XYZ file of C-alpha atoms in Angstrom:
671
model
C 77.894 148.003 139.341
C 76.873 145.018 137.267
C 79.599 143.121 135.485
C 79.132 141.399 132.191
C 80.913 138.188 131.367
C 83.699 138.444 128.841
C 82.737 137.333 125.342
C 83.650 133.787 124.459
C 86.707 133.110 122.341
C 85.834 132.314 118.744
C 87.079 129.447 116.608
C 88.159 130.478 113.110
C 86.303 128.667 110.334
C 88.692 126.662 108.150
C 86.142 125.404 105.645
C 82.554 124.331 105.028
C 81.737 121.289 102.919
C 78.344 120.171 101.659
C 77.980 116.413 101.242
C 76.092 115.194 98.190
C 74.789 112.296 100.298
C 74.217 112.397 104.070
C 76.651 110.557 106.320
C 75.173 107.230 107.410
C 75.132 105.867 110.958
C 76.877 108.942 112.323
C 80.237 107.893 110.862
C 82.676 110.792 110.607
C 86.490 110.662 110.612
C 88.991 113.487 110.086
C 92.408 112.840 108.610
C 95.027 113.726 111.251
C 97.623 114.965 108.757
C 95.810 116.482 105.769
C 92.540 118.300 105.309
C 90.364 115.328 104.370
C 87.240 113.943 106.012
C 85.629 110.528 105.523
C 81.937 109.702 105.851
C 79.730 106.719 105.063
C 76.807 106.950 102.658
C 74.287 104.873 100.711
C 72.985 102.925 103.697
C 76.494 102.124 104.885
C 77.612 100.647 101.558
C 79.861 103.483 100.316
C 82.959 105.126 101.771
C 83.186 108.796 100.785
C 86.242 111.047 101.160
C 85.761 114.831 101.124
C 88.017 117.869 101.080
C 86.879 120.964 102.935
C 85.733 123.881 100.814
C 84.563 123.926 97.218
C 86.389 120.767 96.100
C 83.849 118.541 97.837
C 83.914 114.817 97.063
C 87.422 113.482 96.402
C 86.779 109.750 96.080
C 84.103 107.113 96.536
C 84.687 103.442 97.316
C 82.002 100.748 97.075
C 82.571 97.003 97.509
C 79.744 94.684 96.546
C 78.188 92.786 99.418
C 79.977 94.756 102.140
C 79.049 97.648 104.385
C 81.172 100.001 106.468
C 80.873 99.375 110.207
C 83.442 101.932 111.373
C 86.125 104.158 109.936
C 89.239 105.949 111.141
C 92.280 107.496 109.500
C 95.695 105.978 110.036
C 97.896 108.039 112.288
C 100.534 108.722 109.627
C 98.038 109.120 106.771
C 100.435 107.468 104.336
C 99.516 104.774 101.858
C 101.548 101.777 102.985
C 102.223 98.838 100.744
C 102.052 95.216 101.788
C 105.584 95.445 103.145
C 106.137 97.997 105.884
C 109.347 99.945 105.227
C 111.996 99.514 107.892
C 112.618 102.485 110.168
C 115.504 102.452 112.617
C 113.588 104.421 115.228
C 110.839 101.760 115.203
C 113.158 98.758 115.478
C 112.068 97.997 119.058
C 108.379 98.861 118.653
C 105.555 96.350 118.990
C 102.111 97.577 117.949
C 99.193 96.022 119.829
C 95.529 96.137 118.805
C 92.755 95.320 121.290
C 89.281 94.539 119.914
C 86.133 93.692 121.848
C 83.986 90.988 120.251
C 80.212 90.604 120.413
C 80.487 87.468 122.555
C 82.458 89.264 125.265
C 85.952 88.313 124.104
C 89.080 90.489 124.097
C 90.809 89.913 120.756
C 94.542 90.716 120.685
C 96.788 91.149 117.661
C 100.208 92.713 117.151
C 101.913 94.460 114.250
C 98.839 94.954 112.060
C 97.698 91.384 111.572
C 99.462 88.808 113.754
C 96.702 87.359 115.931
C 97.587 86.445 119.521
C 94.129 85.131 120.319
C 90.909 85.934 122.137
C 90.537 85.910 125.916
C 87.461 86.361 128.096
C 87.324 87.891 131.543
C 84.501 88.307 134.033
C 85.294 90.808 136.835
C 82.535 89.293 138.962
C 83.592 85.714 138.272
C 81.537 82.948 136.737
C 80.438 82.822 133.108
C 78.823 86.260 132.975
C 79.550 88.089 129.715
C 81.193 91.521 129.808
C 81.660 93.708 126.731
C 84.639 95.962 126.107
C 83.457 99.578 126.027
C 86.670 101.485 126.756
C 90.431 101.046 126.456
C 93.528 103.061 127.253
C 97.245 102.319 127.388
C 100.672 103.919 127.454
C 103.674 102.928 125.324
C 105.929 102.940 128.403
C 104.188 100.033 130.151
C 102.794 96.647 129.183
C 99.548 97.102 131.121
C 96.362 98.169 129.360
C 93.302 99.486 131.174
C 89.951 98.105 130.026
C 86.462 99.375 130.726
C 83.986 96.479 130.704
C 80.196 96.643 130.689
C 78.083 93.688 131.867
C 75.751 92.320 129.205
C 72.907 92.161 131.711
C 72.029 94.755 134.330
C 70.533 98.204 134.720
C 73.395 100.064 132.988
C 74.559 101.873 136.125
C 77.929 100.157 136.590
C 81.139 99.671 134.641
C 84.254 97.731 135.614
C 87.799 99.030 135.308
C 90.083 96.034 134.692
C 93.885 96.043 134.204
C 95.210 93.674 131.544
C 98.929 92.949 131.595
C 100.580 91.752 128.374
C 103.625 90.122 129.933
C 104.983 88.994 126.567
C 105.809 92.630 125.784
C 108.406 92.640 128.573
C 109.452 89.031 129.046
C 109.384 87.304 125.661
C 112.356 84.889 125.372
C 113.039 86.102 121.831
C 113.288 89.655 120.537
C 109.538 90.246 120.316
C 109.817 93.231 118.000
C 111.950 91.252 115.545
C 109.789 88.141 115.843
C 106.523 90.068 115.434
C 107.878 92.045 112.494
C 109.118 88.968 110.629
C 106.037 86.832 111.258
C 103.684 89.666 110.301
C 105.616 90.281 107.100
C 105.543 86.554 106.362
C 101.768 86.522 106.834
C 101.413 89.439 104.441
C 103.680 87.707 101.940
C 101.549 84.567 102.059
C 98.418 86.620 101.390
C 100.268 88.357 98.583
C 101.298 85.011 97.087
C 97.728 83.691 97.282
C 96.422 86.774 95.511
C 99.143 86.548 92.854
C 98.445 82.848 92.322
C 94.758 83.611 91.806
C 95.625 86.152 89.098
C 98.046 83.690 87.503
C 95.319 81.047 87.213
C 92.919 83.608 85.770
C 95.445 84.711 83.134
C 96.243 81.133 82.159
C 92.561 80.262 81.815
C 92.023 83.302 79.602
C 94.618 81.922 77.159
C 92.682 78.638 76.854
C 88.993 79.536 76.899
C 88.627 81.492 73.640
C 90.768 79.126 71.491
C 88.852 76.185 72.986
C 85.533 77.732 71.927
C 86.847 78.446 68.433
C 88.074 74.871 67.966
C 84.921 73.268 69.389
C 82.923 74.260 66.290
C 85.276 72.782 63.714
C 85.726 69.641 65.812
C 82.013 68.857 65.435
C 82.275 69.249 61.656
C 85.350 67.006 61.494
C 83.441 64.234 63.271
C 80.923 64.217 60.401
C 83.624 63.307 57.884
C 84.056 59.645 56.808
C 87.075 59.321 59.089
C 85.269 60.983 61.985
C 87.960 60.297 64.537
C 90.131 63.151 63.247
C 90.893 65.955 65.708
C 91.576 69.644 65.108
C 95.233 69.078 65.933
C 95.525 66.346 63.292
C 93.694 68.405 60.670
C 95.851 71.506 61.157
C 99.031 69.416 61.333
C 97.999 67.832 58.023
C 97.500 71.278 56.482
C 100.940 72.530 57.540
C 102.733 69.420 56.257
C 100.862 68.837 52.961
C 99.249 72.181 52.178
C 95.907 70.425 51.767
C 92.963 71.835 53.709
C 89.943 69.741 54.635
C 86.647 71.338 53.679
C 85.380 71.752 57.295
C 88.685 73.408 58.188
C 88.440 75.747 55.186
C 84.908 76.808 56.111
C 86.022 77.307 59.691
C 89.007 79.459 58.685
C 86.989 81.674 56.335
C 83.495 81.849 57.815
C 83.914 81.255 61.548
C 87.366 82.507 62.386
C 88.267 85.114 59.795
C 90.403 88.175 60.379
C 88.375 89.361 63.371
C 88.442 85.979 65.099
C 92.171 85.674 64.522
C 92.782 89.041 66.186
C 90.686 88.018 69.186
C 92.554 84.702 69.438
C 95.932 86.398 69.222
C 95.007 89.062 71.755
C 93.674 86.527 74.267
C 96.746 84.298 74.112
C 99.450 86.961 73.885
C 97.995 89.255 76.554
C 97.282 86.313 78.886
C 100.745 84.782 78.563
C 102.455 88.175 78.810
C 100.526 88.988 81.975
C 101.316 85.544 83.398
C 104.997 86.047 82.657
C 104.935 89.414 84.410
C 103.165 88.005 87.466
C 105.635 85.151 87.849
C 108.751 87.201 87.190
C 107.751 90.469 88.840
C 105.499 89.357 91.700
C 105.561 85.663 92.546
C 109.297 84.943 92.453
C 110.320 88.132 94.349
C 107.752 87.334 97.065
C 109.157 83.806 97.379
C 112.657 85.241 97.684
C 111.501 87.497 100.514
C 109.838 84.523 102.196
C 113.145 82.671 102.006
C 114.997 85.581 103.614
C 112.487 85.829 106.482
C 112.474 82.070 107.060
C 116.265 82.114 107.186
C 116.045 84.710 109.971
C 113.448 82.650 111.849
C 115.620 79.565 111.455
C 118.452 81.431 113.147
C 116.136 82.417 116.021
C 114.993 78.794 116.425
C 118.579 77.510 116.470
C 119.665 80.145 118.973
C 116.851 79.575 121.470
C 116.323 75.848 120.982
C 113.079 74.051 121.800
C 112.947 74.671 125.550
C 112.656 78.470 125.604
C 108.941 78.665 124.737
C 109.198 80.701 121.537
C 106.435 78.616 119.935
C 108.302 76.951 117.036
C 111.376 74.848 116.376
C 114.060 74.389 113.753
C 112.327 71.464 112.005
C 109.171 73.495 111.327
C 111.089 76.358 109.731
C 113.237 73.957 107.680
C 110.048 72.403 106.288
C 108.721 75.837 105.302
C 111.981 76.650 103.549
C 111.769 73.393 101.586
C 108.213 74.164 100.447
C 109.359 77.614 99.325
C 112.148 75.942 97.330
C 109.546 73.718 95.643
C 107.448 76.745 94.746
C 110.533 78.472 93.376
C 111.275 75.439 91.181
C 107.714 75.385 89.863
C 107.745 79.148 89.258
C 110.916 78.967 87.168
C 109.525 76.058 85.142
C 106.310 78.002 84.526
C 108.366 80.966 83.388
C 110.315 78.772 80.949
C 107.151 77.216 79.502
C 105.476 80.617 79.110
C 108.466 82.009 77.211
C 108.512 78.976 74.899
C 104.760 79.071 74.336
C 104.860 82.759 73.427
C 107.606 82.092 70.896
C 105.825 79.120 69.311
C 102.437 80.854 69.302
C 103.887 83.808 67.422
C 104.885 81.461 64.574
C 101.493 79.690 64.703
C 99.612 82.999 64.627
C 101.481 84.136 61.514
C 100.708 80.828 59.784
C 97.036 80.921 60.836
C 96.570 84.420 59.411
C 98.268 83.324 56.192
C 95.892 80.365 55.827
C 92.864 82.596 56.469
C 94.006 84.967 53.711
C 94.818 82.085 51.332
C 91.508 80.284 51.779
C 89.555 83.523 51.515
C 91.273 84.588 48.292
C 90.508 83.236 44.823
C 94.178 83.336 43.819
C 97.497 83.267 45.615
C 99.270 86.603 45.359
C 103.004 87.140 45.292
C 102.894 88.543 48.819
C 101.199 85.411 50.158
C 103.712 83.213 48.368
C 106.596 85.155 49.894
C 105.123 84.831 53.410
C 104.585 81.108 52.908
C 108.187 80.657 51.796
C 109.545 82.329 54.940
C 107.205 80.501 57.316
C 108.842 78.828 60.345
C 107.047 75.524 59.846
C 108.880 73.531 62.572
C 107.729 75.995 65.244
C 104.196 75.964 63.843
C 104.120 72.171 63.997
C 105.541 72.185 67.534
C 102.833 74.576 68.717
C 100.048 72.540 67.104
C 101.389 69.291 68.530
C 102.355 70.384 72.055
C 100.401 73.561 72.902
C 97.227 73.886 70.848
C 94.975 71.311 72.514
C 96.670 71.099 75.896
C 99.351 73.421 77.224
C 102.258 72.092 79.328
C 101.166 74.716 81.867
C 98.163 72.536 82.692
C 100.518 70.445 84.863
C 100.740 73.421 87.240
C 97.296 75.013 86.873
C 94.729 72.453 85.695
C 92.124 70.857 87.953
C 92.680 67.338 89.296
C 90.353 64.708 90.690
C 89.650 64.751 94.416
C 90.880 61.183 94.870
C 94.240 62.153 93.332
C 94.442 65.043 95.768
C 93.935 62.782 98.776
C 96.286 60.074 97.488
C 99.151 62.478 96.794
C 98.815 64.129 100.197
C 99.231 60.746 101.866
C 102.381 60.041 99.827
C 104.173 63.106 101.234
C 105.632 61.346 104.263
C 107.561 63.150 107.021
C 111.299 63.170 106.467
C 111.057 62.934 102.666
C 112.939 65.619 100.747
C 110.189 67.608 99.041
C 112.525 69.137 96.461
C 113.841 65.728 95.367
C 110.319 64.311 95.274
C 109.043 67.182 93.132
C 111.964 66.917 90.722
C 111.345 63.181 90.345
C 107.629 63.666 89.639
C 108.292 66.314 86.997
C 110.784 64.020 85.260
C 108.219 61.201 85.294
C 105.624 63.528 83.776
C 108.024 64.623 81.018
C 108.606 60.958 80.101
C 104.883 60.276 79.901
C 104.856 57.986 82.925
C 102.398 58.022 85.866
C 103.236 60.765 88.355
C 101.763 62.606 91.350
C 99.375 64.974 89.566
C 98.673 67.119 92.617
C 102.173 67.731 93.922
C 103.420 69.987 91.058
C 100.274 72.137 91.173
C 101.050 75.626 92.362
C 97.867 75.960 94.421
C 98.603 72.707 96.283
C 102.137 73.784 97.169
C 100.951 77.232 98.226
C 98.169 75.813 100.404
C 100.691 73.397 101.896
C 102.965 76.346 102.701
C 100.127 78.346 104.275
C 98.962 75.389 106.378
C 102.475 74.674 107.636
C 103.105 78.369 108.332
C 99.832 78.660 110.259
C 101.054 75.905 112.580
C 104.108 78.061 113.337
C 101.972 81.180 113.822
C 99.627 79.321 116.170
C 102.574 78.103 118.216
C 103.950 81.633 118.581
C 100.495 83.010 119.429
C 99.867 80.361 122.096
C 103.272 81.026 123.657
C 102.537 84.763 123.857
C 98.918 84.291 124.947
C 100.106 82.558 128.105
C 101.506 85.933 129.160
C 98.115 87.713 129.087
C 96.921 88.277 132.666
C 93.902 90.165 134.012
C 94.014 91.986 137.336
C 91.236 92.533 139.846
C 88.465 94.714 138.467
C 87.122 97.846 140.161
C 83.422 98.609 139.907
C 82.597 102.182 138.872
C 79.070 103.326 139.624
C 77.297 106.560 140.510
C 73.991 104.837 141.169
C 72.471 106.160 137.941
C 72.259 104.850 134.403
C 75.234 105.950 132.328
C 74.895 107.743 129.000
C 78.483 108.513 127.926
C 81.833 107.411 129.284
C 85.531 107.595 128.443
C 88.832 106.257 129.770
C 92.364 107.649 129.807
C 95.614 106.371 131.324
C 98.139 109.014 132.303
C 101.911 108.867 132.189
C 103.428 106.302 134.552
C 105.775 107.510 137.262
C 109.204 106.102 138.063
C 107.659 103.675 140.536
C 105.504 102.291 137.696
C 102.306 103.810 139.046
C 99.972 105.491 136.592
C 96.756 107.496 137.048
C 93.713 106.285 135.149
C 90.853 108.716 134.553
C 87.315 107.567 133.903
C 84.742 110.099 132.696
C 80.984 109.496 132.769
C 77.742 111.318 132.020
C 74.463 110.140 133.618
C 71.478 109.370 131.417
C 68.928 111.294 133.479
C 70.830 114.604 133.648
C 73.107 115.267 130.691
C 73.952 118.743 131.984
C 76.357 117.043 134.374
C 79.240 116.763 131.997
C 82.060 114.497 133.202
C 82.826 112.318 136.186
C 86.559 111.644 136.409
C 88.046 108.986 138.649
C 91.831 109.038 138.948
C 93.071 105.625 139.976
C 96.792 105.284 140.587
C 97.778 101.676 140.087
C 101.120 99.944 140.347
C 101.810 98.310 136.994
C 103.879 95.211 137.611
C 104.515 92.240 135.386
C 102.800 89.780 137.722
C 99.604 91.868 137.776
C 99.690 92.585 141.512
C 97.899 95.891 141.029
C 97.684 97.911 144.225
C 95.127 100.700 144.476
C 96.815 103.796 145.916
C 94.069 106.343 145.393
C 90.383 106.008 144.800
C 88.710 109.344 144.338
C 85.882 110.704 142.285
C 85.945 114.130 140.781
C 82.803 116.224 141.230
C 80.662 116.800 138.195
C 80.704 120.202 136.551
C 77.517 122.107 135.893
C 77.302 125.294 133.938
C 75.348 128.010 135.700
C 73.135 128.565 132.663
C 72.145 124.872 132.800
C 72.959 123.991 129.190
C 71.093 121.098 127.638
C 73.384 118.206 126.768
C 71.025 116.604 124.284
C 71.480 113.289 122.526
C 73.837 114.877 120.041
C 76.496 115.337 122.727
C 79.800 113.839 121.661
C 82.640 113.227 124.057
C 86.022 114.384 122.831
C 89.046 112.135 122.858
C 91.083 112.639 125.998
C 94.448 113.926 124.813
C 97.653 113.529 126.836
C 97.066 117.134 127.855
C 94.890 116.579 130.913
C 92.024 118.259 129.051
C 88.951 116.907 127.361
C 86.694 118.641 124.895
C 82.962 118.236 124.540
C 80.220 120.031 122.626
C 77.468 121.843 124.511
C 74.153 122.999 123.105
C 73.027 126.029 125.089
C 69.343 126.703 124.510
C 69.140 129.836 126.684
C 71.564 132.245 125.103
C 73.745 132.747 122.053
C 75.973 131.260 120.905
C 73.791 128.195 120.645
C 76.705 125.714 120.480
C 80.004 125.977 122.307
C 82.995 123.733 122.919
C 83.493 122.878 126.571
C 87.014 122.194 127.870
C 87.454 120.747 131.345
C 90.908 120.877 132.947
C 90.616 117.654 134.855
C 94.032 117.945 136.545
C 93.688 121.531 137.671
C 94.390 122.262 141.395
C 90.912 123.802 141.555
C 89.364 120.451 140.672
C 89.160 119.016 144.171
C 88.640 115.280 144.364
C 86.509 113.625 146.988
C 86.570 110.116 148.345
C 84.783 107.692 146.066
C 81.883 105.694 147.424
C 80.405 103.176 145.035
C 76.896 104.046 143.911
C 76.916 107.604 145.269
C 76.783 110.746 143.155
C 79.297 113.436 144.194
C 78.285 117.082 144.630
C 78.261 119.377 141.617
C 80.734 122.181 140.986
C 79.530 125.376 139.356
C 81.198 126.047 136.025
C 80.807 129.475 134.441
C 82.673 128.702 131.206
C 85.593 131.054 131.873
C 89.134 130.234 132.897
C 88.808 132.280 136.094
C 87.374 129.360 138.045
C 90.252 127.090 137.012
C 87.851 124.385 135.874
C 88.009 124.969 132.144
C 86.614 127.245 129.475
C 84.091 127.529 126.668
C 84.934 128.355 123.073
C 82.332 129.331 120.489
C 82.616 128.261 116.832
C 82.036 131.098 114.378
C 79.553 131.162 111.487
C 77.075 128.877 113.240
C 73.854 130.567 112.162
C 71.305 127.911 111.191
C 73.810 125.124 111.876
C 73.295 122.609 114.696
C 76.180 120.153 115.178
C 75.444 116.572 116.165
C 78.903 115.013 115.977
C 82.431 116.201 116.627
C 85.944 115.007 115.806
C 89.060 116.727 117.199
C 92.486 116.343 115.586
C 95.799 117.518 117.027
C 98.307 119.535 114.937
C 100.377 117.691 112.350
C 103.599 118.451 110.484
C 103.594 115.318 108.350
C 102.606 117.197 105.195
C 103.181 120.839 105.964
C 101.843 122.767 108.928
C 98.326 121.530 109.675
C 96.792 123.198 112.759
C 94.686 121.443 115.355
C 91.151 121.164 114.019
C 87.670 120.357 115.156
C 85.188 119.035 112.604
C 81.466 119.419 113.322
C 78.823 117.448 111.419
C 75.440 119.136 111.063
C 72.086 117.732 112.119
C 71.138 116.937 108.512
C 74.431 114.974 108.188
C 74.916 116.613 104.803
C 77.109 119.543 105.895
C 80.228 119.695 108.022
C 82.368 122.600 109.170
C 86.039 122.519 110.065
C 87.481 124.992 112.596
C 91.018 125.811 113.661
C 91.445 124.781 117.275
C 93.530 126.750 119.808
C 97.224 125.890 119.835
C 97.178 124.961 123.525
C 94.882 121.977 123.011
C 97.730 119.587 123.755
C 99.695 120.563 126.826
C 101.918 117.524 126.757
C 104.276 118.731 129.504
C 101.679 118.755 132.255
C 102.250 115.854 134.625
C 99.412 113.904 136.264
């Protein structure tokens, strides 16, 4: 009696979303915690965020002159500010990022942005360039497994190389504390630079419009018999005597008028108010946080001394703290000047509007006379004399000659108290004497702080980079050109040995799905990696010979000992299925690995009866051919979000999201 295979399990459809613009370059990323998906459109120049279902496009981000090369959601899907909030459970964590560069380098950074440096490694020796094409690691050990591809060759071989980051285990200082503080300090310096840029912009906005207004009347004043009179002198004369020169009268009535006065007032008041807010609410608090972090680093330097190899010493941190003190002094002086200028400008603005009304009226009304009687003339005169033509803020923001810049830099000798020197120069400037024009400038002090801090960061990075060691590479080859590959490191055992699985698909026969090579390596700090097992898992072939076309996408290997891939089956419905291979099942018998040889093929019928894996069919697939897949595990960050698989259609303008089976992640299964 003939038996019919059991129908395939179906994936429930969570939502279907039509994209108004096709995803570019095959970019697709699912949010791990909430039901959002990101794509790239407009020839790679726009980042689009979609919500499944009828809501469609949620947001669009375009930055001029830039394109999106890759995209991925953060694991916690939360919008973090510049300063990472402290969490007790993460106090001992160090986050490492490994990036492969186009010139064959391995770029390392920790805690978001602290750069350790770039190293190069050639498994075959010499100067041959190898590109990073796979990476896997475990939080329990300091060794990372790298998959390197030679730049030249026939594409049949990859190299599995262990990279030990010894500084994670043997740093003389508390690496988590040091990395956290230095990363936060880097972010603070970027924050200060951005704030300083906005401060300069706001200050310039308070000067540009009044300067343009006064330029016109200045030309007319030069045509008078006493042509050396300035706008400041003419307005001062008007306040003191009540007499208005004819060019000034025409300027007040015809050029400036009520509309011009409102524009002038808005430019100055809004600019100074914004500058005050930036200094008080952004710049000074950031400097205070810098001081707190530097105080902590100073304690670390004093505790360890100069011979422990932490990368910096007490003198360097003391210098940074002194520069921060100088910036704090300048910031408070700027804040004082801004408050005074706002107060004096308010009196000047009232007087200016009164003069516009007086000169534009044929007779002086009682209301104008009353306003003139209550005018705060001393403040008006002070503004005209000290702020109108040149603001005291120009000492901190105005441009200086290049020769002054070079001369002042040379005058800052080692061992000189920067705070005392700055205070002396500001007193000389207030007395009208020659002074160091560059030293009080906020951009000079900030650049000086960044340069000095970078020397500390480089010292720390070089000290940690000395602990990066590469082990002996293992060539992985099946004698055929490779099409797809993946890498996964399993949980380490008590003896610090960990299995590493490498999966590959040959170019000439994509129906052979995965080649897995478990390598159990001893992970020791001195990178003496011993190879305990070297086996290759047989490939798996479905009896119906499905066609793994160029749209095949390998799934991310979860800690579950399972991988997921998409299969297009051209011979029977359903056309597309999800293939799961249980690569640590007892039925998956491993054979001895011989370099360059292809192992025999196991038959795979797509059911769980053979112990090799199973096939799952997405529902509602009529007329839909997927070309890309993203799998996300369950999340409880923002409510119960089930495991999902997102499939992007061939036209890249439609994607479908399905609920994945709950047993996707079998985290308790041991290698």
